[in-house]
């Protein structure tokens, strides 16, 4: 479905494009009844009046969009987003494109923003981040013809080109390492359960624990913030059978857990091993340095932006697999404490 133009509105209203321009820009030259009719048709078709000039020329916006559905404070402190955006900007700058970024609180807002951006010709395409297992955004962008690249597993991308890494393999590498050290009580503080990559990690964790002969890991889902990560870690560590190793789905929560361990008088890694998901400056400035999974996040952004611009140019784009984030052991992992030590 192509996006609406002034010509579409003019045909529907039975008037000239000049009349449509007058009406949408609130200029004299048409009757009030005609103006009201044209505006009503424009709204019905999803066109917005503040993009009149661009709509007349049919030119590109030279902008792509990214809507992030997470707390705004997360963007400021979580390195993943800034590193991803730095990779995106590297490509956009080379092609004289800009990035339009907006934070929202729910999926309905995100869908409405994408539709508005497209209807107003503010963007030529968008990135869809944090794919959900059942994601209404996929159908929404396909319905209006908005070029989009999904950042996540292709099996939930609904046919959109996806840029993804195999999170399941990363989980398997972590658990096999912890099991080899002798850990039997492993827990994971995860992101939101509805996210597709969280579901991939959940499934892989259950599978690898069975394969390694390790009891099923305890999983606590959070919102990725430090506060929620600390709260989850505290609940796990004061339980009667506390874990000897905890894997955190981002670096912020892992760093927050170090303070919780200190609060409870636990030594890292003598009493508790900690693993962070995505290595970052945060994981390397704390003491001990955190064992983490490592990948080239700016390169992830580069490939995503390259794919989106190619899609905008009309190319057929296949999904791009980025391999997986490899586990890097550092100072926060060691064999579990001797039985009986608390």
mmCIF file of N, CA and C in Angstrom, residues 245-246 312:
data_model
loop_
_atom_site.group_PDB
_atom_site.id
_atom_site.type_symbol
_atom_site.label_atom_id
_atom_site.label_comp_id
_atom_site.label_asym_id
_atom_site.label_seq_id
_atom_site.Cartn_x
_atom_site.Cartn_y
_atom_site.Cartn_z
ATOM 1 N N UNK A 245 25.463 -18.863 41.125
ATOM 2 C CA UNK A 245 25.789 -18.067 39.935
ATOM 3 C C UNK A 245 24.512 -17.433 39.406
ATOM 4 N N UNK A 246 24.607 -16.148 39.026
ATOM 5 C CA UNK A 246 23.463 -15.442 38.445
ATOM 6 C C UNK A 246 23.895 -14.799 37.132
ATOM 7 N N UNK A 312 14.857 0.819 1.427
ATOM 8 C CA UNK A 312 14.242 2.063 0.967
ATOM 9 C C UNK A 312 14.501 2.282 -0.520
#
